[in-house]
mmCIF file of C-alpha atoms in Angstrom:
data_model
loop_
_atom_site.group_PDB
_atom_site.id
_atom_site.type_symbol
_atom_site.label_atom_id
_atom_site.label_comp_id
_atom_site.label_asym_id
_atom_site.label_seq_id
_atom_site.Cartn_x
_atom_site.Cartn_y
_atom_site.Cartn_z
ATOM 1 C CA UNK A 14 -38.227 -113.586 69.246
ATOM 2 C CA UNK A 15 -41.926 -113.760 70.025
ATOM 3 C CA UNK A 16 -41.505 -117.924 70.682
ATOM 4 C CA UNK A 17 -38.633 -117.276 73.194
ATOM 5 C CA UNK A 18 -40.931 -114.902 75.030
ATOM 6 C CA UNK A 19 -43.987 -116.997 74.620
ATOM 7 C CA UNK A 20 -42.157 -119.773 76.215
ATOM 8 C CA UNK A 21 -40.697 -117.464 78.798
ATOM 9 C CA UNK A 22 -44.122 -116.532 79.702
ATOM 10 C CA UNK A 23 -45.444 -119.976 80.181
ATOM 11 C CA UNK A 24 -42.559 -120.595 82.949
ATOM 12 C CA UNK A 25 -43.512 -118.000 84.454
ATOM 13 C CA UNK A 26 -47.506 -117.744 84.353
ATOM 14 C CA UNK A 27 -48.554 -121.730 84.081
ATOM 15 C CA UNK A 28 -52.318 -120.703 83.750
ATOM 16 C CA UNK A 29 -51.128 -118.164 80.652
ATOM 17 C CA UNK A 30 -53.399 -119.999 78.366
ATOM 18 C CA UNK A 31 -56.290 -120.440 80.525
ATOM 19 C CA UNK A 32 -59.808 -119.084 79.016
ATOM 20 C CA UNK A 33 -60.857 -117.886 82.063
ATOM 21 C CA UNK A 34 -57.591 -115.965 82.955
ATOM 22 C CA UNK A 35 -57.112 -114.486 79.481
ATOM 23 C CA UNK A 36 -60.492 -112.880 79.730
ATOM 24 C CA UNK A 37 -59.756 -111.435 83.571
ATOM 25 C CA UNK A 38 -56.545 -110.142 82.599
ATOM 26 C CA UNK A 39 -56.557 -108.822 79.269
ATOM 27 C CA UNK A 40 -59.890 -106.261 80.028
ATOM 28 C CA UNK A 41 -59.282 -102.621 80.205
ATOM 29 C CA UNK A 42 -59.183 -101.156 84.075
ATOM 30 C CA UNK A 43 -61.801 -99.689 84.959
ATOM 31 C CA UNK A 44 -62.958 -98.085 88.432
ATOM 32 C CA UNK A 45 -61.287 -97.393 91.519
ATOM 33 C CA UNK A 46 -57.437 -98.123 91.360
ATOM 34 C CA UNK A 47 -57.573 -100.599 94.407
ATOM 35 C CA UNK A 48 -59.723 -102.804 92.082
ATOM 36 C CA UNK A 49 -57.110 -103.151 89.366
ATOM 37 C CA UNK A 50 -54.300 -102.416 91.041
ATOM 38 C CA UNK A 51 -53.316 -106.240 91.405
ATOM 39 C CA UNK A 52 -53.519 -106.815 87.951
ATOM 40 C CA UNK A 53 -51.134 -103.774 87.648
ATOM 41 C CA UNK A 54 -48.473 -105.255 89.906
ATOM 42 C CA UNK A 55 -49.036 -108.648 87.442
ATOM 43 C CA UNK A 56 -48.231 -107.108 84.346
ATOM 44 C CA UNK A 57 -45.696 -104.291 85.114
ATOM 45 C CA UNK A 58 -43.101 -107.415 86.903
ATOM 46 C CA UNK A 59 -43.870 -109.331 83.812
ATOM 47 C CA UNK A 60 -42.797 -106.847 81.428
ATOM 48 C CA UNK A 61 -39.673 -106.214 83.625
ATOM 49 C CA UNK A 62 -39.047 -109.630 83.964
ATOM 50 C CA UNK A 63 -39.223 -110.374 80.205
ATOM 51 C CA UNK A 64 -36.920 -107.708 79.512
ATOM 52 C CA UNK A 65 -34.349 -108.690 81.676
ATOM 53 C CA UNK A 66 -35.031 -112.101 80.024
ATOM 54 C CA UNK A 67 -34.148 -110.612 77.051
ATOM 55 C CA UNK A 68 -30.828 -108.862 78.167
ATOM 56 C CA UNK A 69 -32.376 -105.560 77.031
ATOM 57 C CA UNK A 70 -33.331 -102.475 78.854
ATOM 58 C CA UNK A 71 -34.849 -100.712 76.225
ATOM 59 C CA UNK A 72 -38.616 -101.804 75.293
ATOM 60 C CA UNK A 73 -41.036 -100.571 72.801
ATOM 61 C CA UNK A 74 -44.745 -100.531 73.696
ATOM 62 C CA UNK A 75 -45.611 -101.664 69.989
ATOM 63 C CA UNK A 76 -43.801 -104.693 70.505
ATOM 64 C CA UNK A 77 -45.142 -105.088 74.047
ATOM 65 C CA UNK A 78 -48.576 -104.944 73.078
ATOM 66 C CA UNK A 79 -48.844 -106.692 69.642
ATOM 67 C CA UNK A 80 -45.340 -109.440 69.820
ATOM 68 C CA UNK A 81 -45.014 -110.152 73.763
ATOM 69 C CA UNK A 82 -48.969 -110.513 74.946
ATOM 70 C CA UNK A 83 -50.658 -110.761 71.648
ATOM 71 C CA UNK A 84 -52.454 -114.322 72.493
ATOM 72 C CA UNK A 85 -53.970 -115.630 69.136
ATOM 73 C CA UNK A 86 -55.067 -112.321 67.956
ATOM 74 C CA UNK A 87 -56.034 -110.821 71.272
ATOM 75 C CA UNK A 88 -53.924 -108.012 73.131
ATOM 76 C CA UNK A 89 -54.365 -106.760 76.846
ATOM 77 C CA UNK A 90 -56.448 -103.747 76.423
ATOM 78 C CA UNK A 91 -54.969 -102.719 79.756
ATOM 79 C CA UNK A 92 -51.698 -102.474 78.505
ATOM 80 C CA UNK A 93 -51.059 -98.974 77.805
ATOM 81 C CA UNK A 94 -52.598 -97.698 81.272
ATOM 82 C CA UNK A 95 -49.874 -100.130 82.467
ATOM 83 C CA UNK A 96 -47.417 -98.558 80.680
ATOM 84 C CA UNK A 97 -48.376 -94.847 81.495
ATOM 85 C CA UNK A 98 -48.771 -95.624 85.499
ATOM 86 C CA UNK A 99 -44.707 -97.221 84.921
ATOM 87 C CA UNK A 100 -43.951 -94.080 83.417
ATOM 88 C CA UNK A 101 -45.624 -91.595 86.078
ATOM 89 C CA UNK A 102 -44.259 -93.911 88.633
ATOM 90 C CA UNK A 103 -40.761 -93.591 87.330
ATOM 91 C CA UNK A 104 -40.289 -97.184 86.063
ATOM 92 C CA UNK A 105 -40.266 -96.304 83.129
ATOM 93 C CA UNK A 106 -37.922 -93.479 81.303
ATOM 94 C CA UNK A 107 -38.067 -91.716 78.091
ATOM 95 C CA UNK A 108 -35.239 -90.272 75.725
ATOM 96 C CA UNK A 109 -36.244 -86.659 77.026
ATOM 97 C CA UNK A 110 -35.596 -87.947 80.538
ATOM 98 C CA UNK A 111 -32.128 -88.691 80.103
ATOM 99 C CA UNK A 112 -29.088 -86.151 80.718
ATOM 100 C CA UNK A 113 -27.325 -85.417 77.260
ATOM 101 C CA UNK A 114 -23.801 -86.234 78.433
ATOM 102 C CA UNK A 115 -21.966 -83.936 75.740
ATOM 103 C CA UNK A 116 -23.967 -80.923 76.653
ATOM 104 C CA UNK A 117 -22.234 -78.550 79.166
ATOM 105 C CA UNK A 118 -22.388 -78.569 82.817
ATOM 106 C CA UNK A 119 -24.715 -76.234 82.957
ATOM 107 C CA UNK A 120 -27.084 -77.774 80.972
ATOM 108 C CA UNK A 121 -26.835 -80.801 82.722
ATOM 109 C CA UNK A 122 -27.574 -78.682 86.070
ATOM 110 C CA UNK A 123 -30.948 -77.345 84.578
ATOM 111 C CA UNK A 124 -31.728 -80.974 83.450
ATOM 112 C CA UNK A 125 -31.556 -82.014 87.112
ATOM 113 C CA UNK A 126 -33.277 -79.600 88.647
ATOM 114 C CA UNK A 127 -36.239 -79.928 86.330
ATOM 115 C CA UNK A 128 -36.670 -83.384 87.462
ATOM 116 C CA UNK A 129 -36.579 -82.507 91.128
ATOM 117 C CA UNK A 130 -39.433 -80.546 90.542
ATOM 118 C CA UNK A 131 -42.761 -81.805 91.597
ATOM 119 C CA UNK A 132 -44.264 -81.819 87.839
ATOM 120 C CA UNK A 133 -47.003 -83.960 86.326
ATOM 121 C CA UNK A 134 -46.789 -86.906 83.792
ATOM 122 C CA UNK A 135 -49.749 -87.539 83.026
ATOM 123 C CA UNK A 136 -49.343 -87.473 79.352
ATOM 124 C CA UNK A 137 -47.562 -90.555 77.861
ATOM 125 C CA UNK A 138 -44.837 -89.600 75.537
ATOM 126 C CA UNK A 139 -45.652 -90.524 72.060
ATOM 127 C CA UNK A 140 -42.173 -92.154 70.871
ATOM 128 C CA UNK A 141 -42.238 -95.588 70.723
ATOM 129 C CA UNK A 142 -38.818 -96.605 72.796
ATOM 130 C CA UNK A 143 -38.558 -96.094 76.656
ATOM 131 C CA UNK A 144 -35.898 -97.445 79.139
ATOM 132 C CA UNK A 145 -36.909 -99.894 82.305
ATOM 133 C CA UNK A 146 -35.019 -97.704 85.047
ATOM 134 C CA UNK A 147 -34.419 -100.978 87.792
ATOM 135 C CA UNK A 148 -32.718 -102.613 84.515
ATOM 136 C CA UNK A 149 -30.818 -99.626 83.280
ATOM 137 C CA UNK A 150 -29.478 -99.552 87.023
ATOM 138 C CA UNK A 151 -28.559 -102.700 86.635
ATOM 139 C CA UNK A 152 -26.876 -102.761 83.570
ATOM 140 C CA UNK A 153 -24.786 -99.745 84.379
ATOM 141 C CA UNK A 154 -23.366 -101.296 87.678
ATOM 142 C CA UNK A 155 -22.731 -104.337 85.231
ATOM 143 C CA UNK A 156 -20.457 -102.397 82.873
ATOM 144 C CA UNK A 157 -18.595 -100.488 85.669
ATOM 145 C CA UNK A 158 -17.594 -103.947 87.250
ATOM 146 C CA UNK A 159 -16.551 -105.365 83.939
ATOM 147 C CA UNK A 160 -14.080 -102.188 83.908
ATOM 148 C CA UNK A 161 -13.222 -102.760 87.433
ATOM 149 C CA UNK A 162 -12.048 -106.281 86.951
ATOM 150 C CA UNK A 163 -9.644 -104.853 83.820
ATOM 151 C CA UNK A 164 -8.440 -102.160 85.695
ATOM 152 C CA UNK A 165 -6.489 -101.632 89.353
ATOM 153 C CA UNK A 166 -7.543 -98.008 89.238
ATOM 154 C CA UNK A 167 -10.026 -95.869 91.341
ATOM 155 C CA UNK A 168 -10.903 -94.747 87.438
ATOM 156 C CA UNK A 169 -10.215 -95.398 84.175
ATOM 157 C CA UNK A 170 -10.424 -93.789 80.775
ATOM 158 C CA UNK A 171 -11.148 -95.775 77.324
ATOM 159 C CA UNK A 172 -12.693 -95.056 73.672
ATOM 160 C CA UNK A 173 -16.029 -94.733 73.028
ATOM 161 C CA UNK A 174 -15.788 -97.793 70.744
ATOM 162 C CA UNK A 175 -14.852 -99.974 73.615
ATOM 163 C CA UNK A 176 -17.431 -98.390 75.645
ATOM 164 C CA UNK A 177 -19.750 -99.266 73.362
ATOM 165 C CA UNK A 178 -18.724 -102.757 73.088
ATOM 166 C CA UNK A 179 -18.847 -103.426 76.427
ATOM 167 C CA UNK A 180 -22.709 -101.677 76.721
ATOM 168 C CA UNK A 181 -23.435 -104.079 74.190
ATOM 169 C CA UNK A 182 -24.349 -101.444 71.064
ATOM 170 C CA UNK A 183 -24.073 -97.560 70.627
ATOM 171 C CA UNK A 184 -27.660 -96.725 71.479
ATOM 172 C CA UNK A 185 -27.151 -99.049 74.898
ATOM 173 C CA UNK A 186 -23.883 -97.118 75.610
ATOM 174 C CA UNK A 187 -25.404 -93.695 74.993
ATOM 175 C CA UNK A 188 -28.371 -94.529 77.439
ATOM 176 C CA UNK A 189 -25.832 -95.589 79.901
ATOM 177 C CA UNK A 190 -23.348 -93.021 79.823
ATOM 178 C CA UNK A 191 -26.070 -90.761 80.493
ATOM 179 C CA UNK A 192 -27.072 -92.488 83.275
ATOM 180 C CA UNK A 193 -23.562 -92.715 84.669
ATOM 181 C CA UNK A 194 -23.398 -89.250 83.774
ATOM 182 C CA UNK A 195 -26.521 -87.651 86.083
ATOM 183 C CA UNK A 196 -25.073 -89.973 89.196
ATOM 184 C CA UNK A 197 -21.601 -88.254 88.731
ATOM 185 C CA UNK A 198 -19.859 -91.739 87.897
ATOM 186 C CA UNK A 199 -18.920 -91.035 84.160
ATOM 187 C CA UNK A 200 -17.761 -88.335 81.916
ATOM 188 C CA UNK A 201 -17.887 -87.423 78.296
ATOM 189 C CA UNK A 202 -14.404 -87.228 76.703
ATOM 190 C CA UNK A 203 -13.373 -85.989 73.368
ATOM 191 C CA UNK A 204 -10.067 -84.830 71.600
ATOM 192 C CA UNK A 205 -9.458 -83.621 67.960
ATOM 193 C CA UNK A 206 -6.151 -84.805 66.948
ATOM 194 C CA UNK A 207 -6.473 -85.592 62.798
ATOM 195 C CA UNK A 208 -9.439 -87.447 63.776
ATOM 196 C CA UNK A 209 -12.374 -86.462 66.495
ATOM 197 C CA UNK A 210 -11.419 -89.178 69.378
ATOM 198 C CA UNK A 211 -14.225 -89.790 71.581
ATOM 199 C CA UNK A 212 -14.089 -91.535 75.015
ATOM 200 C CA UNK A 213 -15.323 -91.756 78.406
ATOM 201 C CA UNK A 214 -13.860 -91.660 81.895
ATOM 202 C CA UNK A 215 -15.137 -93.684 84.339
ATOM 203 C CA UNK A 216 -15.151 -93.892 88.167
ATOM 204 C CA UNK A 217 -14.564 -97.372 89.673
ATOM 205 C CA UNK A 218 -14.654 -96.507 93.230
ATOM 206 C CA UNK A 219 -17.657 -95.241 95.652
ATOM 207 C CA UNK A 220 -16.498 -91.510 95.170
ATOM 208 C CA UNK A 221 -18.001 -89.858 92.278
ATOM 209 C CA UNK A 222 -15.578 -89.066 89.106
ATOM 210 C CA UNK A 223 -12.887 -86.646 89.342
ATOM 211 C CA UNK A 224 -12.701 -83.680 86.892
ATOM 212 C CA UNK A 225 -10.702 -83.787 83.640
ATOM 213 C CA UNK A 226 -7.656 -82.385 83.357
ATOM 214 C CA UNK A 227 -5.111 -82.423 80.134
ATOM 215 C CA UNK A 228 -3.725 -85.232 81.182
ATOM 216 C CA UNK A 229 -6.905 -87.101 80.606
ATOM 217 C CA UNK A 230 -6.965 -86.260 76.744
ATOM 218 C CA UNK A 231 -3.284 -87.260 76.435
ATOM 219 C CA UNK A 232 -4.546 -90.790 77.801
ATOM 220 C CA UNK A 233 -7.335 -90.695 75.668
ATOM 221 C CA UNK A 234 -5.509 -90.127 72.348
ATOM 222 C CA UNK A 235 -2.583 -92.482 73.688
ATOM 223 C CA UNK A 236 -5.222 -95.794 74.460
ATOM 224 C CA UNK A 237 -7.017 -94.916 71.108
ATOM 225 C CA UNK A 238 -3.624 -94.780 69.367
ATOM 226 C CA UNK A 239 -2.909 -98.348 71.387
ATOM 227 C CA UNK A 240 -5.959 -100.053 69.961
ATOM 228 C CA UNK A 241 -5.312 -98.773 66.549
ATOM 229 C CA UNK A 242 -1.988 -100.472 66.676
ATOM 230 C CA UNK A 243 -3.686 -103.419 68.257
ATOM 231 C CA UNK A 244 -5.938 -103.538 65.169
ATOM 232 C CA UNK A 245 -3.657 -103.179 62.751
ATOM 233 C CA UNK A 246 -1.589 -105.924 64.037
ATOM 234 C CA UNK A 247 -4.173 -108.275 64.092
ATOM 235 C CA UNK A 248 -5.045 -107.317 60.349
ATOM 236 C CA UNK A 249 -1.640 -108.128 59.604
ATOM 237 C CA UNK A 250 -1.724 -111.752 61.160
ATOM 238 C CA UNK A 251 -4.453 -112.101 58.964
ATOM 239 C CA UNK A 252 -2.762 -111.444 56.251
ATOM 240 C CA UNK A 253 0.164 -113.155 57.157
ATOM 241 C CA UNK A 254 -1.790 -116.157 57.309
ATOM 242 C CA UNK A 255 -3.282 -116.212 54.157
ATOM 243 C CA UNK A 256 -0.054 -115.270 52.582
ATOM 244 C CA UNK A 257 1.440 -118.767 54.087
ATOM 245 C CA UNK A 258 -1.652 -120.786 52.761
ATOM 246 C CA UNK A 259 -0.852 -119.384 49.257
ATOM 247 C CA UNK A 260 2.675 -119.845 49.327
ATOM 248 C CA UNK A 261 2.348 -123.424 50.517
ATOM 249 C CA UNK A 262 -0.453 -123.722 47.690
ATOM 250 C CA UNK A 263 1.994 -122.682 44.933
ATOM 251 C CA UNK A 264 4.471 -124.991 45.910
ATOM 252 C CA UNK A 265 2.368 -127.896 45.975
ATOM 253 C CA UNK A 266 1.637 -127.128 42.394
ATOM 254 C CA UNK A 267 5.044 -126.412 41.476
ATOM 255 C CA UNK A 268 4.815 -123.045 41.109
ATOM 256 C CA UNK A 269 8.240 -122.071 42.742
ATOM 257 C CA UNK A 270 8.121 -118.676 41.373
ATOM 258 C CA UNK A 271 4.769 -117.569 42.394
ATOM 259 C CA UNK A 272 6.076 -118.876 46.114
ATOM 260 C CA UNK A 273 8.895 -117.196 46.257
ATOM 261 C CA UNK A 274 6.916 -114.152 45.796
ATOM 262 C CA UNK A 275 4.725 -114.858 48.852
ATOM 263 C CA UNK A 276 7.623 -115.674 50.767
ATOM 264 C CA UNK A 277 8.775 -112.246 50.243
ATOM 265 C CA UNK A 278 5.330 -110.626 51.330
ATOM 266 C CA UNK A 279 5.746 -113.112 54.507
ATOM 267 C CA UNK A 280 8.769 -111.559 55.100
ATOM 268 C CA UNK A 281 7.954 -108.021 54.709
ATOM 269 C CA UNK A 282 4.542 -108.293 57.109
ATOM 270 C CA UNK A 283 6.920 -110.320 59.755
ATOM 271 C CA UNK A 284 8.896 -107.117 60.270
ATOM 272 C CA UNK A 285 6.128 -104.753 59.715
ATOM 273 C CA UNK A 286 4.280 -106.669 62.589
ATOM 274 C CA UNK A 287 7.332 -106.431 65.073
ATOM 275 C CA UNK A 288 7.960 -102.549 64.298
ATOM 276 C CA UNK A 289 4.047 -102.200 65.149
ATOM 277 C CA UNK A 290 4.500 -104.173 67.924
ATOM 278 C CA UNK A 291 7.506 -102.300 69.632
ATOM 279 C CA UNK A 292 5.274 -99.235 69.480
ATOM 280 C CA UNK A 293 2.557 -100.787 71.299
ATOM 281 C CA UNK A 294 4.312 -102.146 73.962
ATOM 282 C CA UNK A 295 6.108 -98.588 74.376
ATOM 283 C CA UNK A 296 2.966 -96.996 74.416
ATOM 284 C CA UNK A 297 1.309 -99.563 76.745
ATOM 285 C CA UNK A 298 4.477 -98.873 79.249
ATOM 286 C CA UNK A 299 3.292 -95.234 79.195
ATOM 287 C CA UNK A 300 -0.407 -95.871 79.838
ATOM 288 C CA UNK A 301 1.291 -97.896 82.690
ATOM 289 C CA UNK A 302 3.321 -95.630 84.196
ATOM 290 C CA UNK A 303 0.525 -93.233 84.281
ATOM 291 C CA UNK A 304 -2.013 -95.466 85.866
ATOM 292 C CA UNK A 305 0.654 -96.408 88.666
ATOM 293 C CA UNK A 306 0.279 -92.695 89.500
ATOM 294 C CA UNK A 307 -2.816 -92.195 90.060
ATOM 295 C CA UNK A 308 -4.484 -90.183 92.350
ATOM 296 C CA UNK A 309 -1.177 -88.958 93.654
ATOM 297 C CA UNK A 310 1.222 -86.109 93.382
ATOM 298 C CA UNK A 311 3.625 -88.215 91.226
ATOM 299 C CA UNK A 312 1.625 -88.258 88.214
ATOM 300 C CA UNK A 313 3.812 -85.470 86.688
ATOM 301 C CA UNK A 314 6.961 -86.891 87.306
ATOM 302 C CA UNK A 315 5.683 -90.503 86.010
ATOM 303 C CA UNK A 316 4.823 -88.912 82.616
ATOM 304 C CA UNK A 317 7.796 -86.791 82.439
ATOM 305 C CA UNK A 318 10.093 -90.120 83.640
ATOM 306 C CA UNK A 319 7.992 -91.977 80.870
ATOM 307 C CA UNK A 320 8.807 -89.508 78.323
ATOM 308 C CA UNK A 321 12.252 -89.445 78.662
ATOM 309 C CA UNK A 322 12.761 -92.964 79.179
ATOM 310 C CA UNK A 323 10.955 -93.529 75.714
ATOM 311 C CA UNK A 324 12.933 -90.299 74.076
ATOM 312 C CA UNK A 325 15.908 -92.173 72.230
ATOM 313 C CA UNK A 326 13.527 -94.159 70.242
ATOM 314 C CA UNK A 327 9.991 -92.900 69.752
ATOM 315 C CA UNK A 328 7.881 -91.616 66.573
ATOM 316 C CA UNK A 329 5.273 -88.746 66.498
ATOM 317 C CA UNK A 330 1.451 -89.302 66.198
ATOM 318 C CA UNK A 331 1.750 -87.891 62.598
ATOM 319 C CA UNK A 332 3.929 -90.497 61.418
ATOM 320 C CA UNK A 333 2.242 -93.574 63.328
ATOM 321 C CA UNK A 334 -0.851 -92.246 61.523
ATOM 322 C CA UNK A 335 0.855 -92.330 58.071
ATOM 323 C CA UNK A 336 2.139 -95.766 59.222
ATOM 324 C CA UNK A 337 -1.120 -96.665 59.838
ATOM 325 C CA UNK A 338 -2.671 -95.672 56.645
ATOM 326 C CA UNK A 339 -0.007 -97.516 54.459
ATOM 327 C CA UNK A 340 -0.801 -100.707 56.433
ATOM 328 C CA UNK A 341 -4.922 -100.253 55.068
ATOM 329 C CA UNK A 342 -3.333 -99.815 51.480
ATOM 330 C CA UNK A 343 -2.497 -103.141 51.921
ATOM 331 C CA UNK A 344 -5.709 -104.550 51.958
ATOM 332 C CA UNK A 345 -6.389 -104.515 48.289
ATOM 333 C CA UNK A 346 -3.759 -106.614 47.636
ATOM 334 C CA UNK A 347 -5.286 -109.322 49.745
ATOM 335 C CA UNK A 348 -7.870 -109.665 47.769
ATOM 336 C CA UNK A 349 -6.079 -111.128 45.026
ATOM 337 C CA UNK A 350 -4.466 -113.289 48.135
ATOM 338 C CA UNK A 351 -7.843 -114.487 49.253
ATOM 339 C CA UNK A 352 -8.878 -115.561 44.800
ATOM 340 C CA UNK A 353 -5.249 -117.554 44.784
ATOM 341 C CA UNK A 354 -5.988 -119.596 48.096
ATOM 342 C CA UNK A 355 -9.721 -120.372 46.598
ATOM 343 C CA UNK A 356 -10.732 -123.065 48.981
ATOM 344 C CA UNK A 357 -7.647 -123.932 50.842
ATOM 345 C CA UNK A 358 -9.008 -123.072 54.443
ATOM 346 C CA UNK A 359 -6.221 -124.512 56.805
ATOM 347 C CA UNK A 360 -2.506 -125.590 56.944
ATOM 348 C CA UNK A 361 -3.797 -129.077 57.906
ATOM 349 C CA UNK A 362 -4.033 -129.423 53.986
ATOM 350 C CA UNK A 363 -0.251 -129.143 53.208
ATOM 351 C CA UNK A 364 2.597 -131.689 54.347
ATOM 352 C CA UNK A 365 5.415 -131.165 56.729
ATOM 353 C CA UNK A 366 7.852 -131.417 53.724
ATOM 354 C CA UNK A 367 6.021 -128.361 51.859
ATOM 355 C CA UNK A 368 6.470 -126.269 55.202
ATOM 356 C CA UNK A 369 10.202 -127.014 55.452
ATOM 357 C CA UNK A 370 10.449 -126.090 51.586
ATOM 358 C CA UNK A 371 8.702 -123.024 51.946
ATOM 359 C CA UNK A 372 10.908 -121.785 55.170
ATOM 360 C CA UNK A 373 14.088 -123.271 52.540
ATOM 361 C CA UNK A 374 12.576 -120.764 50.485
ATOM 362 C CA UNK A 375 12.204 -118.094 52.149
ATOM 363 C CA UNK A 376 15.751 -117.957 53.631
ATOM 364 C CA UNK A 377 16.871 -117.916 50.031
ATOM 365 C CA UNK A 378 14.629 -114.923 49.549
ATOM 366 C CA UNK A 379 16.632 -113.273 52.259
ATOM 367 C CA UNK A 380 20.018 -113.877 50.416
ATOM 368 C CA UNK A 381 18.950 -112.745 46.954
ATOM 369 C CA UNK A 382 19.539 -109.362 45.296
ATOM 370 C CA UNK A 383 16.049 -108.792 43.861
ATOM 371 C CA UNK A 384 14.428 -109.644 47.116
ATOM 372 C CA UNK A 385 16.398 -106.717 48.573
ATOM 373 C CA UNK A 386 15.534 -104.475 45.792
ATOM 374 C CA UNK A 387 12.041 -105.228 46.061
ATOM 375 C CA UNK A 388 11.764 -104.708 50.102
ATOM 376 C CA UNK A 389 13.720 -101.627 49.326
ATOM 377 C CA UNK A 390 11.067 -100.415 46.919
ATOM 378 C CA UNK A 391 8.282 -101.689 49.240
ATOM 379 C CA UNK A 392 9.397 -100.337 52.733
ATOM 380 C CA UNK A 393 10.894 -97.351 51.864
ATOM 381 C CA UNK A 394 8.153 -95.117 53.298
ATOM 382 C CA UNK A 395 7.226 -97.659 55.889
ATOM 383 C CA UNK A 396 10.982 -97.667 57.336
ATOM 384 C CA UNK A 397 10.938 -93.787 57.218
ATOM 385 C CA UNK A 398 8.117 -93.508 59.200
ATOM 386 C CA UNK A 399 9.005 -96.396 61.721
ATOM 387 C CA UNK A 400 13.128 -96.854 61.799
ATOM 388 C CA UNK A 401 13.735 -93.983 64.337
ATOM 389 C CA UNK A 402 10.914 -95.392 66.473
ATOM 390 C CA UNK A 403 10.515 -91.420 67.870
ATOM 391 C CA UNK A 404 7.660 -90.719 69.554
ATOM 392 C CA UNK A 405 7.726 -87.003 70.462
ATOM 393 C CA UNK A 406 7.037 -85.576 73.679
ATOM 394 C CA UNK A 407 3.816 -84.133 72.941
ATOM 395 C CA UNK A 408 2.369 -88.038 72.752
ATOM 396 C CA UNK A 409 2.088 -87.955 76.202
ATOM 397 C CA UNK A 410 2.220 -84.239 77.334
ATOM 398 C CA UNK A 411 2.762 -80.867 75.639
ATOM 399 C CA UNK A 412 6.080 -80.095 77.046
ATOM 400 C CA UNK A 413 5.574 -76.115 76.838
ATOM 401 C CA UNK A 414 1.988 -75.828 77.102
ATOM 402 C CA UNK A 415 0.653 -78.486 79.078
ATOM 403 C CA UNK A 416 3.657 -78.455 81.449
ATOM 404 C CA UNK A 417 2.157 -75.601 82.980
ATOM 405 C CA UNK A 418 -1.178 -76.970 83.481
ATOM 406 C CA UNK A 419 -0.170 -79.699 85.109
ATOM 407 C CA UNK A 420 2.018 -78.699 87.442
ATOM 408 C CA UNK A 421 -1.195 -75.776 88.504
ATOM 409 C CA UNK A 422 -3.262 -78.967 88.990
ATOM 410 C CA UNK A 423 -0.447 -80.555 91.063
ATOM 411 C CA UNK A 424 0.818 -77.441 92.980
ATOM 412 C CA UNK A 425 -2.090 -77.923 95.864
ATOM 413 C CA UNK A 426 -0.922 -81.593 96.387
ATOM 414 C CA UNK A 427 2.862 -81.068 96.310
ATOM 415 C CA UNK A 428 2.220 -77.782 99.184
#
């Protein structure tokens, strides 16, 4: 980073290495503010430009002094004063200035009122991490725009893991969520099923984010389930590819018995993936139905119709979780497959004849009684979880308890 910053500074300040300019710029502030104000703006603008170039809105004073502006062992004597002035002017924020999005509404209200009061901020916080306010605002707007590009609705609900990925990390996500919450553009969501599921509701329009409803938590739960299923499908695809490479390697070495076993694993993984894909598509179908009915009195009817449409072929969330747990157990067996593959890295190492032979082997395995017995043993618990493909009504909405809640919310709009 030091070299990158050095090159950037030379682009912005051509006379950076001038001994005369170093002596003038690096000395401490003294006298009247009018005497050193031009130098203050020079350092302030340079700090913001470097942070923007590094694509970060978080800066550390120790890094600013000792890395960014270290000129052959010389450090600007005025830099502490510059950072203090930026903090007092509101250009820099400390962690104490942020609103905790997980706190209650009353706590957030007190926090906002406290910062509206004209209190002095002459004491520079001792912490070694600060947020550049303008860059935080720009990054927050960028995050909202990215979400807007992926959603056609006026608001969206995403999991915390997805939000952290978009923001660039858990720390960045926490700060951005704090800023959006303070501006009324986002709300923190949390629901506990088997695990604690965290998410964010973000307004994608000029309006403030609406209050949370019971259906918001259902949408968060469904979104989390969809992401979990997609992740498992990706893992199945990876294991499928590695098993195929292993089977081809066995055929090439003449070990047909071992190749047959890998062929059976290929068949089983294909069946498992297909069932997960069916479930994923149905969960996404309900999410689309709810999104299509956003901000209208048809939300309740959309949820009900989505539930009814899925009633014939659905599974409970408990069964989904059981299925995911069983799929996780196959990771250990994949390590054994990796050892068999060895240095094999792609299908290019095998000719088409081996591919054809593997296809024939898989067809033979379907007809053999041994294959039938093995598949029955290996998939018995999985079939119990997925064969009915039934997701009970509580996946989308808990009929008896939450219907009344949604009805109360929608009643004014329908009247």
